[in-house]
Amino acid sequence: MAINTNSKFTANDVPQQQGRRALITGANSGIGFEAALELARHGAEVILPARTLDKANDAIARIRRDVPNAKLTPAILDLASLASVRAFAAFIVTNFPGQSLDLLINNAGVMGIPNRELTVDGYERQFATNYLGPFALTALLFPHLKPQPGTRIVVVASAIANQGKIAFDNLQAERNYNPMFGAYAQSKLADLIFQQELQRRLTAAGSPILSTGAHPGYAITNLQSSGPQGQEQLLFRIMAAILKPLASQDAHNGALPTLYAATSPSVTPGGYYGPSGFQELKGYPVPAKICPAAKDLALAKRLWTETEKLTGVTFNIS
Ligand SMILES: NC(=O)c1ccc[n+]([C@@H]2O[C@H](COP(=O)([O-])OP(=O)(O)OC[C@H]3O[C@@H](n4cnc5c(N)ncnc54)[C@H](OP(=O)(O)O)[C@@H]3O)[C@@H](O)[C@H]2O)c1
């Protein structure tokens, strides 16, 4: 359960970001778009990769309506394809050479794909998009982050991580597929485990870079309409419909935990933030519950090793 504090962080509390370069995935929609807009409004240069250039350019046009002089770069990234992740990382190295990034926000995700789908790499689509792709992207871009205080890697997880289990004998849902409480929850628990383990490794290496995490609670975005469909998700849809008028928030407020994790001077190394209200569904950002599985050191080590094998990317932290 979230810890209540007296601080009520809003987008107005985002510190000035002039001179900082942020990269945020999934910024053409939902909370990613709102986070990108606020970072731009506060002076950050923002790189917005999307699945198509049209989607990235459309988001840029919408941000420019509010922030006409924003420095924004579109790009193509499909996190469900390791070749696309590598191509995008190469784009960054070419266009933003050296240690050039201040913020990497792993926000993009999919939820509750009704039937098991495999990616071009042969992995279950939610696990690949929400976890394997972001892990590979972070590992490939890590050498390009500025090794200085203020540099952060943010992972957007979900409160459903609390219901998740890393099933090493069913990682790709090869034995059975439960869209929401199986595959989606597993992918989001993997995100949280990654975020926590990354901080431990950064600390051990003496790195000034922080790994922080966030979840938006229940924010009304395209996630609900693009994801859960089909009979087996009826229960989830009924629950969501009941909670929506009582305990949901808009995408702008859903982005606050992400903005807090990315920019607040009050974060702690490895800090994980979510909404303050009932069941962490809505409210101002506060430290969020980290479930026991996300604190399991042996599980984190095993998952990291397995992920390097699955992605073919070695994550070197020095
Ligand atoms: N909304 C909530 O209540 C809630 C709760 C817990 C966690 N979250 C997490 O919050 C994050 C943002 O979700 P949202 O609610 O803002 O949903 P959203 O509006 O659907 O945005 C998701 C974003 O991810 C992008 N994306 C999906 N698949 C991708 C892929 N293969 N490669 C690259 N980008 C991809 C989408 O691009 P397209 O436009 O091309 O689909 C979109 O930009 C997700 O990680 C989600 O799991 C949301």
PDB file of C-alpha atoms and ligand atoms in Angstrom, residues 26 28-32 51 55 77-80 107-110 129 156-158 184 188 216-219 221-224, ligand 1:
ATOM      1  CA  GLY A  26       5.360   5.070 -26.258  1.00  0.00           C
ATOM      2  CA  ASN A  28       2.569   9.046 -29.034  1.00  0.00           C
ATOM      3  CA  SER A  29      -0.223   8.013 -26.659  1.00  0.00           C
ATOM      4  CA  GLY A  30      -1.512   7.994 -23.090  1.00  0.00           C
ATOM      5  CA  ILE A  31       0.776   8.678 -20.174  1.00  0.00           C
ATOM      6  CA  GLY A  32       3.882   8.623 -22.365  1.00  0.00           C
ATOM      7  CA  ARG A  51       6.012   2.291 -34.204  1.00  0.00           C
ATOM      8  CA  LYS A  55       2.690   8.388 -35.128  1.00  0.00           C
ATOM      9  CA  LEU A  77      10.989   1.725 -32.703  1.00  0.00           C
ATOM     10  CA  ASP A  78       9.093  -1.533 -32.425  1.00  0.00           C
ATOM     11  CA  LEU A  79       9.956  -2.996 -29.043  1.00  0.00           C
ATOM     12  CA  ALA A  80       8.486  -6.335 -30.111  1.00  0.00           C
ATOM     13  CA  ASN A 107       7.095   3.604 -20.923  1.00  0.00           C
ATOM     14  CA  ALA A 108       5.674   1.798 -23.968  1.00  0.00           C
ATOM     15  CA  GLY A 109       3.587  -1.275 -23.369  1.00  0.00           C
ATOM     16  CA  VAL A 110       0.690  -3.464 -24.399  1.00  0.00           C
ATOM     17  CA  THR A 129       7.123  -5.667 -25.809  1.00  0.00           C
ATOM     18  CA  VAL A 156       6.992   2.065 -16.058  1.00  0.00           C
ATOM     19  CA  ALA A 157       5.597  -1.040 -14.390  1.00  0.00           C
ATOM     20  CA  SER A 158       2.080  -1.648 -13.038  1.00  0.00           C
ATOM     21  CA  TYR A 184       0.705  -9.111 -18.670  1.00  0.00           C
ATOM     22  CA  LYS A 188       5.146  -6.017 -15.476  1.00  0.00           C
ATOM     23  CA  PRO A 216       0.212   5.193 -13.130  1.00  0.00           C
ATOM     24  CA  GLY A 217      -2.494   3.451 -11.099  1.00  0.00           C
ATOM     25  CA  TYR A 218      -5.600   3.257 -13.234  1.00  0.00           C
ATOM     26  CA  ALA A 219      -5.273   5.884 -15.962  1.00  0.00           C
ATOM     27  CA  THR A 221      -5.644   5.720 -21.999  1.00  0.00           C
ATOM     28  CA  ASN A 222      -5.652   3.664 -25.177  1.00  0.00           C
ATOM     29  CA  LEU A 223      -4.286   0.729 -23.184  1.00  0.00           C
ATOM     30  CA  GLN A 224      -7.728  -0.446 -22.115  1.00  0.00           C
TER      31      GLN A 224
HETATM   32  N1  LIG B   1      -3.184   3.134 -18.203  1.00  0.00           N
HETATM   33  C1  LIG B   1      -3.077   2.434 -17.091  1.00  0.00           C
HETATM   34  O1  LIG B   1      -4.005   2.382 -16.257  1.00  0.00           O
HETATM   35  C2  LIG B   1      -1.822   1.678 -16.797  1.00  0.00           C
HETATM   36  C3  LIG B   1      -1.747   0.960 -15.604  1.00  0.00           C
HETATM   37  C4  LIG B   1      -0.570   0.299 -15.289  1.00  0.00           C
HETATM   38  C5  LIG B   1       0.514   0.379 -16.142  1.00  0.00           C
HETATM   39  N2  LIG B   1       0.401   1.071 -17.308  1.00  0.00           N
HETATM   40  C6  LIG B   1       1.591   1.106 -18.185  1.00  0.00           C
HETATM   41  O2  LIG B   1       1.782   2.399 -18.661  1.00  0.00           O
HETATM   42  C7  LIG B   1       2.503   2.364 -19.894  1.00  0.00           C
HETATM   43  C8  LIG B   1       1.859   3.312 -20.893  1.00  0.00           C
HETATM   44  O3  LIG B   1       0.564   2.846 -21.172  1.00  0.00           O
HETATM   45  P1  LIG B   1      -0.672   3.803 -21.475  1.00  0.00           P
HETATM   46  O4  LIG B   1      -1.688   3.521 -20.443  1.00  0.00           O
HETATM   47  O5  LIG B   1      -0.213   5.178 -21.712  1.00  0.00           O
HETATM   48  O6  LIG B   1      -1.217   3.097 -22.817  1.00  0.00           O
HETATM   49  P2  LIG B   1      -1.341   3.589 -24.333  1.00  0.00           P
HETATM   50  O7  LIG B   1      -2.071   4.869 -24.413  1.00  0.00           O
HETATM   51  O8  LIG B   1      -1.909   2.411 -25.067  1.00  0.00           O
HETATM   52  O9  LIG B   1       0.172   3.820 -24.765  1.00  0.00           O
HETATM   53  C9  LIG B   1       1.031   2.732 -24.968  1.00  0.00           C
HETATM   54  C10 LIG B   1       2.155   3.178 -25.855  1.00  0.00           C
HETATM   55  O10 LIG B   1       3.051   2.058 -26.063  1.00  0.00           O
HETATM   56  C11 LIG B   1       3.271   1.968 -27.463  1.00  0.00           C
HETATM   57  N3  LIG B   1       3.606   0.598 -27.899  1.00  0.00           N
HETATM   58  C12 LIG B   1       2.832  -0.494 -27.855  1.00  0.00           C
HETATM   59  N4  LIG B   1       3.464  -1.528 -28.417  1.00  0.00           N
HETATM   60  C13 LIG B   1       4.670  -1.070 -28.833  1.00  0.00           C
HETATM   61  C14 LIG B   1       5.768  -1.667 -29.509  1.00  0.00           C
HETATM   62  N5  LIG B   1       5.763  -2.951 -29.907  1.00  0.00           N
HETATM   63  N6  LIG B   1       6.855  -0.892 -29.764  1.00  0.00           N
HETATM   64  C15 LIG B   1       6.889   0.396 -29.406  1.00  0.00           C
HETATM   65  N7  LIG B   1       5.865   1.026 -28.782  1.00  0.00           N
HETATM   66  C16 LIG B   1       4.769   0.288 -28.504  1.00  0.00           C
HETATM   67  C17 LIG B   1       1.964   2.401 -28.082  1.00  0.00           C
HETATM   68  O11 LIG B   1       2.150   2.682 -29.444  1.00  0.00           O
HETATM   69  P3  LIG B   1       0.930   2.505 -30.509  1.00  0.00           P
HETATM   70  O12 LIG B   1       0.175   3.795 -30.471  1.00  0.00           O
HETATM   71  O13 LIG B   1       1.642   2.252 -31.784  1.00  0.00           O
HETATM   72  O14 LIG B   1       0.094   1.337 -30.045  1.00  0.00           O
HETATM   73  C18 LIG B   1       1.684   3.630 -27.241  1.00  0.00           C
HETATM   74  O15 LIG B   1       2.456   4.713 -27.655  1.00  0.00           O
HETATM   75  C19 LIG B   1       2.503   0.892 -20.319  1.00  0.00           C
HETATM   76  O16 LIG B   1       3.758   0.330 -20.040  1.00  0.00           O
HETATM   77  C20 LIG B   1       1.436   0.280 -19.437  1.00  0.00           C
HETATM   78  O17 LIG B   1       1.671  -1.098 -19.194  1.00  0.00           O
HETATM   79  C21 LIG B   1      -0.733   1.738 -17.656  1.00  0.00           C
END
